[in-house]
Coordinates of C-alpha atoms and ligand atoms in Angstrom, one line a residue:
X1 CA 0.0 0.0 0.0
X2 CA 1.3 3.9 -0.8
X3 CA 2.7 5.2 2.3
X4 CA -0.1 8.3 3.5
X5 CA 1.3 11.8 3.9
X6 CA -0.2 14.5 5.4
X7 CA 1.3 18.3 4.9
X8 CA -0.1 20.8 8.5
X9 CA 1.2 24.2 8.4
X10 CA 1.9 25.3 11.8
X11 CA 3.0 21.7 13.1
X12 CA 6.0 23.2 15.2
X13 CA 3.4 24.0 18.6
X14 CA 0.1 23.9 19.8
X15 CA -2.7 22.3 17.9
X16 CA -0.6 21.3 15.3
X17 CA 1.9 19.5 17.0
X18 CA -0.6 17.3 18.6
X19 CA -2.5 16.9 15.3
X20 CA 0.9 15.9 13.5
X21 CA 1.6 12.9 16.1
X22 CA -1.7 11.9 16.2
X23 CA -1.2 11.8 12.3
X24 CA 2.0 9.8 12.7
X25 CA 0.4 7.3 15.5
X26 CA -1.7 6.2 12.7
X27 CA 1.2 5.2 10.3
X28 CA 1.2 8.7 8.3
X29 CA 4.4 10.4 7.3
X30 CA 4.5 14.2 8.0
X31 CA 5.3 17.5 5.8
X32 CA 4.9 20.0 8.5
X33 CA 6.0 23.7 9.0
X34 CA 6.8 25.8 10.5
X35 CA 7.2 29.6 10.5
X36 CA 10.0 31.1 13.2
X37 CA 10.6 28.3 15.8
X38 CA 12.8 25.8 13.9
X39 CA 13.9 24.2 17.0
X40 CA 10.2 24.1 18.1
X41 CA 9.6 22.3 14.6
X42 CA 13.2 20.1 14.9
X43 CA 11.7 18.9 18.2
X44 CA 8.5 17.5 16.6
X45 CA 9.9 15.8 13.7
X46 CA 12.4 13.5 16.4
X47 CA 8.9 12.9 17.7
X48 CA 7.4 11.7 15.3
X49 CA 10.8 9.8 13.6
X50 CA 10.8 8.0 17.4
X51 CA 7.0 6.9 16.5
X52 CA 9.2 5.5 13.0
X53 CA 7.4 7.8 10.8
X54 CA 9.2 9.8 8.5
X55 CA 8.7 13.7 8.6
X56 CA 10.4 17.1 8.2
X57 CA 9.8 20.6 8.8
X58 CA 9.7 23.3 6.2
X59 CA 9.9 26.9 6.4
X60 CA 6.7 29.1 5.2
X61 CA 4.4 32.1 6.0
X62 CA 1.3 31.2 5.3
X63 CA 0.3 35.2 5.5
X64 CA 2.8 35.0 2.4
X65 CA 0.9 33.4 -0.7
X66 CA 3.6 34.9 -2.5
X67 CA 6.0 32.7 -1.3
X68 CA 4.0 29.4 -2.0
X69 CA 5.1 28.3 -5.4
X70 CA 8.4 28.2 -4.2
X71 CA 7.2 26.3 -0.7
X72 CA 5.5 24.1 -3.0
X73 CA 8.9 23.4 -5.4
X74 CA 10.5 22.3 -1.9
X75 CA 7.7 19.9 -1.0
X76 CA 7.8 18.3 -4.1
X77 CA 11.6 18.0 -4.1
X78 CA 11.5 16.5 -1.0
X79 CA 8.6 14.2 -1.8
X80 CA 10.2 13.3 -5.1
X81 CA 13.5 12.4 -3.5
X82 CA 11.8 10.2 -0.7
X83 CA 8.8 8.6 -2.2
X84 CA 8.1 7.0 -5.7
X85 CA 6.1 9.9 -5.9
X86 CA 5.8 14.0 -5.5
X87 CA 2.5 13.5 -4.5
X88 CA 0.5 13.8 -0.8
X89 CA -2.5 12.9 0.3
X90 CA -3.9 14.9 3.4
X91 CA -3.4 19.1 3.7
X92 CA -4.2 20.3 7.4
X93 CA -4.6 24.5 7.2
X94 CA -3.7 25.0 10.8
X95 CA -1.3 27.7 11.0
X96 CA -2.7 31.0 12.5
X97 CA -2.2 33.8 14.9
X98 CA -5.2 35.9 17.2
X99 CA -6.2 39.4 17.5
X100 CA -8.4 40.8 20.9
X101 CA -8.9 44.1 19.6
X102 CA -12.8 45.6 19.9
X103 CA -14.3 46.1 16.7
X104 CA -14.1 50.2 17.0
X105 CA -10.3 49.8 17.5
X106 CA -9.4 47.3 14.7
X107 CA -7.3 48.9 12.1
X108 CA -7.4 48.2 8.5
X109 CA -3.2 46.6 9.4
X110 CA -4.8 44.1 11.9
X111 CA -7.6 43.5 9.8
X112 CA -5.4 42.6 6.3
X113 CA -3.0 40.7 8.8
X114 CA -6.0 38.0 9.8
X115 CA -7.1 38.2 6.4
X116 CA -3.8 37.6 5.0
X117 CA -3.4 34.5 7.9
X118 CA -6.7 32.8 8.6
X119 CA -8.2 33.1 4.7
X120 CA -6.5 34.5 1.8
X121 CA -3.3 32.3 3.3
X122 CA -5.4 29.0 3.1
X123 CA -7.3 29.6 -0.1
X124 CA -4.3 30.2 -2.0
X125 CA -2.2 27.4 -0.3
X126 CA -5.1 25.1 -1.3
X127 CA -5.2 26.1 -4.9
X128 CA -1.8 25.8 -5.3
X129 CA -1.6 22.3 -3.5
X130 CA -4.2 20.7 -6.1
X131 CA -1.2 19.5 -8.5
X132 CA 0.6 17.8 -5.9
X133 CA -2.7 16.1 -3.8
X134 CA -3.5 12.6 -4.7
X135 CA -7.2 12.1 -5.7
X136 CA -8.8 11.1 -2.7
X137 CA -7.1 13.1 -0.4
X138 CA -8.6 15.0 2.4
X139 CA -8.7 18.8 3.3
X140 CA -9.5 19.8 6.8
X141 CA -9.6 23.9 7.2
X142 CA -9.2 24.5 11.2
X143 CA -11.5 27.5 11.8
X144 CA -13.0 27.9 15.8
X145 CA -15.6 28.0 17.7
X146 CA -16.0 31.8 17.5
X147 CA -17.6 31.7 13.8
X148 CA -20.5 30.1 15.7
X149 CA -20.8 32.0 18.9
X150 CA -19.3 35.2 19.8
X151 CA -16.5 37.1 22.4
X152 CA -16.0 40.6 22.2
X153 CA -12.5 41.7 20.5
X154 CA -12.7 38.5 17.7
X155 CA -14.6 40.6 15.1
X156 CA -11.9 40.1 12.4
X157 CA -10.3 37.1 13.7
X158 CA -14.2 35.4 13.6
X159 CA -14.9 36.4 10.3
X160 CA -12.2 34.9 8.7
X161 CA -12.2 31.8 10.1
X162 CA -16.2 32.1 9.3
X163 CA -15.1 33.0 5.3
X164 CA -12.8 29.3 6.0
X165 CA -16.1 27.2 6.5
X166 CA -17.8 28.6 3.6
X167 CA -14.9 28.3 1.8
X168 CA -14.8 24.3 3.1
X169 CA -17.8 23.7 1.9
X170 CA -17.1 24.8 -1.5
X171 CA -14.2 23.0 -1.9
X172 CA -16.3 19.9 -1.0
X173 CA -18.4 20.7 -4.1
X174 CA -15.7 21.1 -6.2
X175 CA -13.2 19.0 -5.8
X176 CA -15.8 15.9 -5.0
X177 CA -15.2 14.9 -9.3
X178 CA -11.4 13.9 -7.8
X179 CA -12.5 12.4 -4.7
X180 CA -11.1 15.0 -2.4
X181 CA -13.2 15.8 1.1
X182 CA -12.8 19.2 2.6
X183 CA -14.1 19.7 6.3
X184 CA -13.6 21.7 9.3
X185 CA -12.6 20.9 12.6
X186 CA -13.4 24.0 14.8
X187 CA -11.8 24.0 18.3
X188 CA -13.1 25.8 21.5
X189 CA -10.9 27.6 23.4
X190 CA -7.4 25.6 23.5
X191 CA -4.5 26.1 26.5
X192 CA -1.8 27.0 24.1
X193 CA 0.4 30.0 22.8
X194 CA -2.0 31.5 20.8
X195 CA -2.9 34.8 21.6
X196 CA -1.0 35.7 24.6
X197 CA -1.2 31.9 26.4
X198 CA -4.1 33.5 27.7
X199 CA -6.5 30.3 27.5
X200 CA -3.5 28.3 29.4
X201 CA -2.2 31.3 31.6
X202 CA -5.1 33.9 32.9
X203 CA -7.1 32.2 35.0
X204 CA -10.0 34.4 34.9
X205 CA -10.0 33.6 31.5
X206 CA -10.1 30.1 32.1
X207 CA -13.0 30.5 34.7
X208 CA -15.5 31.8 32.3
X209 CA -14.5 29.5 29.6
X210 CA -14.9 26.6 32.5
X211 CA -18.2 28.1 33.2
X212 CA -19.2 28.1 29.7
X213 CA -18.2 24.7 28.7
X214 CA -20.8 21.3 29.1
X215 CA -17.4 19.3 30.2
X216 CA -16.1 22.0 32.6
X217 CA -13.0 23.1 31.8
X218 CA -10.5 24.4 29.2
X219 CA -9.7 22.0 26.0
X220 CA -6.2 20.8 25.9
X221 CA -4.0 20.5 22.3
X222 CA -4.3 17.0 22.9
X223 CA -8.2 17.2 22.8
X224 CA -7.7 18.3 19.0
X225 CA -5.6 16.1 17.2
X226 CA -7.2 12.7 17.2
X227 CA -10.3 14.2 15.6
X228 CA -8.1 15.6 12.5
X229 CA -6.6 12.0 12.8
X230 CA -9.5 10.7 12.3
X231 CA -10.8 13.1 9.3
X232 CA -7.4 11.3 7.8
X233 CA -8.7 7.6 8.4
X234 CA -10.5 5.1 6.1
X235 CA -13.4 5.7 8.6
X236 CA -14.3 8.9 8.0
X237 CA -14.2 8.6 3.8
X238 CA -18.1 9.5 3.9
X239 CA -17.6 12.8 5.9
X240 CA -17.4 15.8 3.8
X241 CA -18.4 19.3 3.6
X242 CA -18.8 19.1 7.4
X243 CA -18.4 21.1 10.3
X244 CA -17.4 19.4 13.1
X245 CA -16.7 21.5 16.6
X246 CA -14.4 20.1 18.9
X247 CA -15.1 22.3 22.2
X248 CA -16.0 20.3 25.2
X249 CA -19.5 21.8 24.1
X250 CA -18.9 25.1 25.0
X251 CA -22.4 27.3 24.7
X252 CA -24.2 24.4 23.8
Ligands
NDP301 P1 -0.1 28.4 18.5 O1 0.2 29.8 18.7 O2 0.2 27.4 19.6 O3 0.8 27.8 17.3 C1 0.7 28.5 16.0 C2 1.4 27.8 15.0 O4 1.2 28.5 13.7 C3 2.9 27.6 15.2 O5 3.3 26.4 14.6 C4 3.5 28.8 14.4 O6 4.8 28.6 13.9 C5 2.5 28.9 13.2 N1 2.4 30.2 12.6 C6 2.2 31.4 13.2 N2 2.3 32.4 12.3 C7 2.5 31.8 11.1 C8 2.6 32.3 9.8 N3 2.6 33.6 9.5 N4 2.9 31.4 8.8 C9 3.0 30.1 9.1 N5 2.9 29.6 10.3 C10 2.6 30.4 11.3 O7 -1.6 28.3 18.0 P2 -2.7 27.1 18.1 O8 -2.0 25.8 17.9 O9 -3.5 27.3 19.3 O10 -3.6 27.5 16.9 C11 -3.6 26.7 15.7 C12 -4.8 27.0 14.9 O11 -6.0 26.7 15.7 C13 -5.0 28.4 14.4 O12 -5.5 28.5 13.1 C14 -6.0 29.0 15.4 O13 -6.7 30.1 14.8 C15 -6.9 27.8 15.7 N6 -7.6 27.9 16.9 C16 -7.0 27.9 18.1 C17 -7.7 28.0 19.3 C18 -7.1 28.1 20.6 O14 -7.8 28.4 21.6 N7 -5.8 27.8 20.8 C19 -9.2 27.9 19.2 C20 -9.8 27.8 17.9 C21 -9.0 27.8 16.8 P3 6.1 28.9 14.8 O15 6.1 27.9 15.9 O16 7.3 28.8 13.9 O17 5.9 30.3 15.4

């Protein structure tokens, strides 16, 4: 059988990290990148290796879609010299940064930066993946759980990841004719780095998310990337054009 691999932009830490050695638990190689923290990045590829997968860790901005033609050569150099074939079968859009800024405050710089990030980043990145994605590959966009309910200060961050699922669900229309799914997996509130560490490090914070949440309590990274696992197994090959919130049910 071809050997499964699965390219996630911002494997190096949080979500991604745990979504990559999930991946690799279930016998699938890893492309992941990263976009500052090579050691960060250098640390997760010995994990995965030590689970006897094979991975590596790239360089790229996703905020960048300038720079993905060239990100793309790389991938398919590295595939090509690896594998019988330049080809993957699995693209996780993770990568992403926050904003808390009110809506009045935003400025058109932090605006275009989330834009440039959380949609314009994974739309491009997407189109220009569709040469090198075997038919019957998988796409899972991660968006979060603020395009269904709302926080004050996500107004921009929100929207975009809300543009991702209606984007998701058109690339399930199209790209159905190759046997390509597209889904999203949207997270609740996750201790990590993103914005600030503030889910993992203000415990006010963490109160009114525990308050708000069916199961109590703060998600973990590790609460994430079994479900993005299992988007990538035989199991799931019926799922597409789906939402699926991974939040502990938070304002259920
Ligand atoms: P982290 O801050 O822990 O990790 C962010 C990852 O993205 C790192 O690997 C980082 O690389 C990479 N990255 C940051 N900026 C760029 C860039 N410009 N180009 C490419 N890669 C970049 O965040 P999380 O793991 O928590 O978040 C991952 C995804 O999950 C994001 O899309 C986020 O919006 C979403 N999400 C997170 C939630 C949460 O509460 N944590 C909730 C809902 C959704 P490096 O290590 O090199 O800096």
């Amino acid at each position: 059988m071809t050997k499964k691999i699965a390219l996630v932009t911002g494997g190096s830490r949080g979500l991604g990290r745990d979504m990559a050695l999930h991946l690799a638990h279930q016998g699938i190689d890893l492309i992941l990148t990263y976009h500052s923290n090579r050691p960060a990045a250098d640390e997760v590829v010995a994990a995965i290796e030590q689970t006897g997968q094979k991975a590596v860790a790239l360089p790229l901005d996703t905020s960048d879609s300038s720079s993905f033609a060239a990100f793309y050569e790389q991938v398919t150099a590295y595939l090509s010299e690896q594998y019988d074939s330049p080809r993957f079968d699995f693209l996780i859009n993770n990568a992403g940064t926050g904003l808390q800024q009110s809506f009045a405050d935003t400025s058109e710089a932090q605006f275009d930066a989330m834009f440039n990030i959380h949609l314009k980043g994974v739309y491009f990145l997407t189109q220009k993946a569709l040469p090198h994605l075997r038919d019957g590959g998988r796409i899972i966009n991660i968006s979060s759980g603020l395009a269904r309910f709302s926080f004050p200060g996500a107004s921009a961050y929100a929207s975009m990841k809300g543009a991702v699922e209606v984007f998701t669900r058109y690339l399930a229309k199209e790209l159905g004719t190759r046997s390509i799914t597209a889904n999203v997996v949207a997270p609740g509130a996750i201790a990590t780095d993103f914005g600030g560490g503030s889910n993992r490090d203000n415990p006010t914070k963490r109160g009114i998310i525990a308050n708000v949440t069916a199961l109590g309590r703060v998600g973990e990274a590790e609460d994430i990337g079994g479900v993005v696992a299992f988007l990538c197994s035989d199991a799931a090959r019926w799922i597409n054009g789906q939402r699926i919130e991974v939040s502990g049910g938070m304002l259920v």
